[in-house]
Short mmCIF file of C-alpha atoms in Angstrom, two decimals:
data_model
loop_
_atom_site.label_atom_id
_atom_site.label_comp_id
_atom_site.label_asym_id
_atom_site.label_seq_id
_atom_site.Cartn_x
_atom_site.Cartn_y
_atom_site.Cartn_z
CA MET A 1325 -16.36 11.31 -16.37
CA PRO A 1326 -14.39 13.32 -13.70
CA PRO A 1327 -15.92 14.85 -10.77
CA HIS A 1328 -16.57 18.84 -10.89
CA VAL A 1329 -14.30 20.50 -8.75
CA PRO A 1330 -15.28 24.19 -8.57
CA HIS A 1331 -12.48 26.80 -8.20
CA MET A 1332 -9.27 24.43 -8.95
CA HIS A 1333 -7.57 25.94 -11.95
CA ARG A 1334 -5.48 22.63 -12.23
CA PRO A 1335 -6.65 19.07 -12.61
CA LEU A 1336 -6.75 16.52 -9.83
CA GLN A 1337 -3.63 13.88 -10.42
CA TRP A 1338 -3.34 10.48 -9.15
CA GLN A 1339 0.26 9.33 -8.26
CA PRO A 1340 1.45 6.50 -6.07
CA PRO A 1341 2.63 7.67 -2.85
CA SER A 1342 5.84 5.73 -3.54
CA PRO A 1343 8.59 5.37 -4.31
CA MET A 1344 9.76 8.24 -2.14
CA PRO A 1345 12.12 10.86 -3.90
CA SER A 1346 15.02 11.99 -1.80
CA PRO A 1347 14.51 15.46 -2.22
CA ALA A 1348 11.33 15.11 -0.18
CA GLN A 1349 13.38 14.48 3.00
CA PRO A 1350 13.10 17.26 5.67
CA ALA A 1351 16.27 19.37 6.11
CA ALA A 1352 16.46 18.00 9.87
CA LEU A 1353 16.58 14.20 8.43
CA SER A 1354 19.62 14.93 6.12
CA LYS A 1355 21.35 11.95 7.73
CA ARG A 1356 18.66 9.44 7.09
CA ARG A 1357 19.19 7.08 4.30
CA ARG A 1358 18.63 8.27 0.31
CA VAL A 1359 15.56 7.48 -1.21
CA GLY A 1360 15.48 7.04 -5.08
CA ARG A 1361 13.81 9.22 -7.80
CA VAL A 1362 9.86 9.22 -8.02
CA ALA A 1363 8.01 7.78 -10.95
CA ALA A 1364 6.35 10.69 -12.99
CA ALA A 1365 3.07 11.86 -11.47
CA ILE A 1366 0.48 9.86 -13.13
CA VAL A 1367 -2.80 12.01 -14.45
CA ALA A 1368 -6.00 10.65 -14.36
CA ALA A 1369 -9.66 11.10 -13.04
CA VAL A 1370 -12.15 9.09 -10.64
CA GLY A 1371 -14.01 7.20 -13.44
CA LEU A 1372 -17.03 5.15 -13.10
CA SER A 1373 -15.71 2.32 -15.48
CA ALA A 1374 -16.35 -1.24 -13.67
CA VAL A 1375 -13.28 -3.23 -15.35
CA SER A 1376 -12.17 -6.19 -13.43
CA ALA A 1377 -9.51 -5.86 -11.33
CA PHE A 1378 -7.84 -8.69 -12.44
CA GLY A 1379 -7.53 -8.22 -16.04
CA GLY A 1380 -4.40 -8.59 -17.86
CA GLY A 1381 -3.02 -11.70 -15.97
CA TYR A 1382 -0.11 -12.11 -13.63
CA ALA A 1383 3.50 -11.36 -14.42
CA ALA A 1384 5.69 -13.02 -12.01
CA LEU A 1385 9.44 -11.94 -11.42
CA GLU A 1386 9.92 -15.09 -9.41
CA LEU A 1387 7.96 -17.81 -8.46
CA ARG A 1388 8.75 -20.08 -5.60
CA PRO A 1389 7.49 -23.87 -4.85
CA PRO A 1390 4.32 -23.80 -2.71
CA THR A 1391 5.26 -23.68 1.19
CA SER A 1392 3.11 -24.03 4.30
CA HIS A 1393 1.93 -20.81 4.55
CA SER A 1394 -1.72 -19.46 5.36
CA VAL A 1395 -3.06 -15.90 4.89
CA VAL A 1396 -4.94 -14.95 8.05
CA SER A 1397 -8.56 -14.08 7.93
CA ALA A 1398 -10.23 -11.99 10.68
CA GLN A 1399 -13.32 -13.39 12.18
CA ASN A 1400 -14.94 -10.17 12.61
CA SER A 1401 -15.67 -7.62 9.90
CA ALA A 1402 -15.16 -3.99 9.58
CA GLY A 1403 -15.20 -3.56 13.70
CA SER A 1404 -16.30 0.33 13.38
CA GLY A 1405 -17.75 -0.15 16.82
CA SER A 1406 -15.14 -1.51 18.50
CA THR A 1407 -14.24 0.53 21.71
CA THR A 1408 -10.47 -0.14 21.12
CA THR A 1409 -8.46 2.95 21.30
CA LEU A 1410 -6.42 4.01 18.64
CA SER A 1411 -3.47 3.75 20.62
CA ASN A 1412 -3.94 0.16 21.05
CA VAL A 1413 -4.90 -0.32 17.61
CA ALA A 1414 -1.46 1.35 16.52
CA ALA A 1415 0.56 -1.01 18.71
CA GLN A 1416 -1.01 -3.84 17.61
CA VAL A 1417 -0.63 -3.34 13.90
CA LEU A 1418 2.90 -1.76 13.86
CA PRO A 1419 5.01 -5.08 14.17
CA SER A 1420 3.13 -6.16 11.26
CA VAL A 1421 4.17 -3.46 8.75
CA VAL A 1422 7.49 -3.11 7.28
CA SER A 1423 9.46 -0.59 5.52
CA ILE A 1424 10.69 -1.72 2.18
CA SER A 1425 14.01 -0.52 0.42
CA THR A 1426 14.95 -1.55 -2.93
CA GLY A 1427 18.31 0.55 -3.01
CA SER A 1428 16.54 3.21 -4.90
CA ALA A 1429 13.27 3.91 -3.53
CA VAL A 1430 11.57 3.28 -0.25
CA GLY A 1431 7.89 2.06 0.34
CA SER A 1432 6.14 0.08 2.86
CA GLY A 1433 4.77 -3.36 3.21
CA VAL A 1434 2.37 -5.82 5.41
CA ILE A 1435 3.25 -9.40 6.81
CA ILE A 1436 0.19 -11.59 5.99
CA THR A 1437 1.89 -14.84 6.86
CA THR A 1438 3.88 -16.30 9.91
CA ASP A 1439 6.50 -17.59 7.49
CA GLY A 1440 7.39 -14.20 6.52
CA ALA A 1441 5.57 -13.25 3.22
CA ILE A 1442 4.90 -9.59 2.57
CA LEU A 1443 2.23 -7.82 0.70
CA THR A 1444 3.39 -4.62 -0.88
CA ASN A 1445 2.42 -2.65 -4.02
CA ASN A 1446 4.13 -3.57 -7.57
CA HIS A 1447 5.10 -0.01 -7.94
CA VAL A 1448 7.39 -0.21 -4.70
CA VAL A 1449 9.31 -3.43 -5.75
CA ALA A 1450 9.60 -2.10 -9.64
CA THR A 1451 12.60 -0.60 -9.12
CA ALA A 1452 14.77 -3.44 -7.46
CA ARG A 1453 17.98 -4.45 -9.09
CA GLY A 1454 17.00 -8.17 -9.68
CA THR A 1455 14.73 -9.92 -7.12
CA THR A 1456 15.87 -9.03 -3.68
CA VAL A 1457 14.76 -5.87 -1.53
CA GLN A 1458 15.68 -4.92 2.27
CA VAL A 1459 12.82 -5.08 4.69
CA THR A 1460 13.16 -3.28 7.84
CA PHE A 1461 10.78 -4.22 11.17
CA SER A 1462 9.08 -1.59 13.31
CA ASP A 1463 11.95 -2.64 16.09
CA GLY A 1464 14.63 -1.42 13.62
CA LYS A 1465 15.63 -4.85 12.83
CA SER A 1466 16.55 -5.39 8.83
CA ALA A 1467 16.41 -8.50 6.89
CA MET A 1468 16.69 -9.28 3.25
CA ALA A 1469 13.56 -10.59 1.14
CA SER A 1470 12.94 -12.11 -2.49
CA ILE A 1471 10.27 -10.90 -4.74
CA VAL A 1472 7.96 -14.17 -5.06
CA GLY A 1473 5.82 -12.36 -7.53
CA THR A 1474 3.94 -9.42 -9.01
CA ASP A 1475 0.45 -8.44 -10.46
CA PRO A 1476 1.13 -5.11 -12.52
CA SER A 1477 -2.63 -5.16 -13.45
CA THR A 1478 -3.43 -4.70 -9.48
CA ASP A 1479 -0.35 -3.00 -8.78
CA LEU A 1480 0.31 -5.70 -5.77
CA ALA A 1481 3.28 -7.72 -5.42
CA VAL A 1482 4.37 -10.50 -2.32
CA VAL A 1483 8.12 -10.69 -1.21
CA LYS A 1484 9.50 -13.25 1.15
CA ILE A 1485 11.98 -12.84 4.08
CA ARG A 1486 14.76 -14.95 3.48
CA ALA A 1487 15.72 -15.93 6.79
CA GLY A 1488 13.83 -18.50 8.93
CA GLY A 1489 11.57 -17.39 11.83
CA THR A 1490 7.98 -16.84 12.98
CA TYR A 1491 6.45 -13.43 12.20
CA THR A 1492 3.38 -11.41 13.03
CA PRO A 1493 0.91 -11.26 10.09
CA LEU A 1494 -1.84 -8.80 10.14
CA ALA A 1495 -5.49 -10.52 9.47
CA PHE A 1496 -7.57 -9.40 6.63
CA ALA A 1497 -10.90 -7.99 7.10
CA ASP A 1498 -13.75 -8.48 4.82
CA SER A 1499 -13.76 -5.03 2.63
CA SER A 1500 -17.16 -5.39 1.68
CA THR A 1501 -18.08 -4.95 5.04
CA VAL A 1502 -16.65 -1.42 5.36
CA HIS A 1503 -18.68 1.63 5.40
CA VAL A 1504 -18.39 5.26 4.60
CA GLY A 1505 -17.60 7.11 7.73
CA ASP A 1506 -15.59 4.00 9.44
CA THR A 1507 -12.58 5.36 11.44
CA VAL A 1508 -9.17 3.89 10.07
CA LEU A 1509 -5.49 4.15 10.70
CA ALA A 1510 -3.05 4.20 7.68
CA VAL A 1511 0.32 2.69 8.55
CA GLY A 1512 3.67 3.23 6.97
CA SER A 1513 6.90 4.83 5.95
CA PRO A 1514 5.96 8.28 4.66
CA LEU A 1515 8.73 10.24 3.86
CA GLY A 1516 11.16 7.57 5.28
CA LEU A 1517 9.52 8.18 8.65
CA ASP A 1518 9.18 4.52 9.76
CA GLY A 1519 6.26 3.14 11.66
CA SER A 1520 4.14 6.44 10.94
CA VAL A 1521 0.51 6.10 11.74
CA THR A 1522 -2.25 8.50 10.57
CA SER A 1523 -6.04 8.45 11.28
CA GLY A 1524 -9.03 9.26 9.49
CA ILE A 1525 -12.36 7.76 7.95
CA VAL A 1526 -13.63 6.01 4.82
CA SER A 1527 -14.35 8.62 2.64
CA ALA A 1528 -15.91 6.83 -0.21
CA LEU A 1529 -16.00 3.36 -1.47
CA ASN A 1530 -15.65 1.54 -5.06
CA ARG A 1531 -13.50 4.18 -6.70
CA THR A 1532 -11.93 3.40 -9.82
CA ILE A 1533 -8.54 4.60 -10.06
CA ASP A 1534 -6.40 4.89 -13.38
CA GLU A 1535 -2.87 4.97 -12.44
CA GLY A 1536 -1.52 4.96 -16.20
CA GLN A 1537 1.30 3.50 -17.63
CA ASP A 1538 4.96 3.22 -17.38
CA GLY A 1539 7.83 1.35 -19.04
CA ARG A 1540 7.89 -1.67 -16.43
CA THR A 1541 4.77 -2.08 -14.95
CA GLY A 1542 2.30 -1.45 -17.64
CA ALA A 1543 -1.30 -0.14 -17.58
CA THR A 1544 -2.74 -0.09 -13.88
CA LYS A 1545 -6.63 0.33 -13.53
CA ILE A 1546 -7.44 -0.32 -9.71
CA THR A 1547 -11.19 -0.82 -9.50
CA GLY A 1548 -13.19 -0.97 -6.03
CA ALA A 1549 -10.56 1.14 -4.39
CA ILE A 1550 -11.23 2.86 -0.65
CA GLN A 1551 -11.03 6.40 -0.45
CA THR A 1552 -9.70 7.76 2.67
CA ASP A 1553 -9.05 11.14 4.36
CA ALA A 1554 -6.36 9.48 6.54
CA ALA A 1555 -2.93 11.10 5.38
CA ILE A 1556 -0.91 9.07 3.00
CA ASN A 1557 2.44 10.42 1.58
CA PRO A 1558 5.08 9.18 -0.38
CA GLY A 1559 6.50 5.95 1.25
CA ASN A 1560 3.22 4.94 2.41
CA SER A 1561 2.63 2.58 -0.71
CA GLY A 1562 2.11 -0.76 0.19
CA GLY A 1563 1.19 -0.17 3.84
CA ALA A 1564 -1.63 -1.03 5.51
CA LEU A 1565 -4.99 0.63 5.91
CA VAL A 1566 -6.74 -0.76 9.21
CA ASN A 1567 -10.13 -0.60 11.10
CA THR A 1568 -10.38 -0.08 14.48
CA SER A 1569 -10.27 -3.74 15.19
CA GLY A 1570 -6.70 -3.85 13.84
CA GLN A 1571 -7.74 -5.82 10.57
CA LEU A 1572 -6.34 -4.84 7.25
CA ILE A 1573 -8.86 -3.59 5.18
CA GLY A 1574 -6.77 -2.07 2.62
CA ILE A 1575 -3.19 -1.55 0.60
CA ASN A 1576 -2.26 2.12 0.59
CA THR A 1577 -1.47 2.87 -3.06
CA ALA A 1578 -2.28 6.21 -4.32
CA ILE A 1579 -3.15 9.80 -3.67
CA ALA A 1580 -4.95 12.90 -5.50
CA THR A 1581 -3.15 16.04 -6.05
CA SER A 1582 -4.11 19.29 -7.01
CA GLY A 1583 -0.84 19.74 -9.22
CA ASP A 1584 0.44 22.19 -6.56
CA THR A 1585 1.95 19.60 -4.25
CA ALA A 1586 2.69 15.78 -4.28
CA GLY A 1587 2.21 15.24 -0.81
CA ASN A 1588 -1.28 14.67 1.04
CA ILE A 1589 -4.25 16.75 0.49
CA GLY A 1590 -6.92 14.47 2.09
CA VAL A 1591 -7.60 12.32 -0.76
CA GLY A 1592 -5.82 8.87 -0.73
CA PHE A 1593 -6.73 5.31 -2.27
CA ALA A 1594 -5.94 1.97 -1.20
CA ILE A 1595 -6.59 -1.30 -2.76
CA SER A 1596 -9.38 -3.14 -1.04
CA SER A 1597 -8.46 -6.09 1.23
CA ASN A 1598 -10.51 -8.93 -0.54
CA THR A 1599 -8.50 -8.24 -3.94
CA ALA A 1600 -5.46 -8.09 -2.19
CA LYS A 1601 -6.22 -11.13 -0.40
CA ALA A 1602 -7.02 -12.97 -3.35
CA VAL A 1603 -3.78 -11.61 -5.29
CA ALA A 1604 -1.48 -12.52 -2.61
CA GLU A 1605 -3.14 -16.03 -2.17
CA HIS A 1606 -2.68 -16.55 -6.25
CA LEU A 1607 1.08 -15.22 -5.90
CA LEU A 1608 2.04 -17.39 -3.19
CA ALA A 1609 0.50 -20.36 -4.93
#
C-alpha cells in the first residue's frame, strides 16, 4: 500500500533519472552534446513486497570469456563516523565515476575493476545501438566500451573499456551496515554536467521500487533500495552513492516526482551495493 501523502493532488511517480532528454539542457549549455529522449515516466508507489532482486534471470547482450578481474570490497563498513571532509571524499571518488553515452542518451557509471569494468543501470545502456557505448572520464578523456551483460530484473549492467590500461575502481561497502541518517554523496552526470557531486543523508532503507515495464527492458522491481535526499536528476542513473569513506553503498537508479516536475524533489533511490556487487560478479563471470 502506498504511503499517504497529504495535500498532494497528483500521485507520486517513479522514473529512472536517465536517459536524459535534450530539452532538459539549460539554455547556457546549448552547445553541449545532445542527449536522447527519456523513456516515459513509470508510475508506481512504494510497496511493501519482498520479491527477490534476482528474480527473472539474467539476459546477457554480450558475454565475454572470464578475465583476470577482481571486484574490490571495502575493509570498512559505512564509515559514517569518518572525519574525512566531503571535499576529500569527492576528490577520491570522482576518478572512478564516468559518463556513459549511447548516442541517444547519457547516463553515469562506476568503475569497479582495475581492467576497466564499469557498473551502470540497464536502462542507461538499453538505448545503445548494438553493444558499444562511449565513456568519458573525470579528466575529460573518452574511450569506447562494450556491453558485457545486462540484468533487466535488477536494472543493472556491466560494460568494459576496450582499450588496455589500469583504472581506479571504487570499493564496495557492505550495504547491510548503512544506517538511516548516514551522510552520503551522489556522484554522476545530471543534465549532462559530468562529474557533479551532491550531498545528503540516507532517508530510509529497504524500499521496494516498481519501475514498471517497457518493451526492451521488461518488468523491473527493485527491492532493498536505499532512499536518499541527495539530489539525483536525469543523467545520474548508474552513478555512485557513496559513504563518507568514499565507498560505494549504492547505484543511483530512480527518483520520485509529484507529477509537476521530472527533476529532483529530494526523494531518490539507489540499488544497494550488496545487490549490485553480486550481479556485477555474475555478469563478469
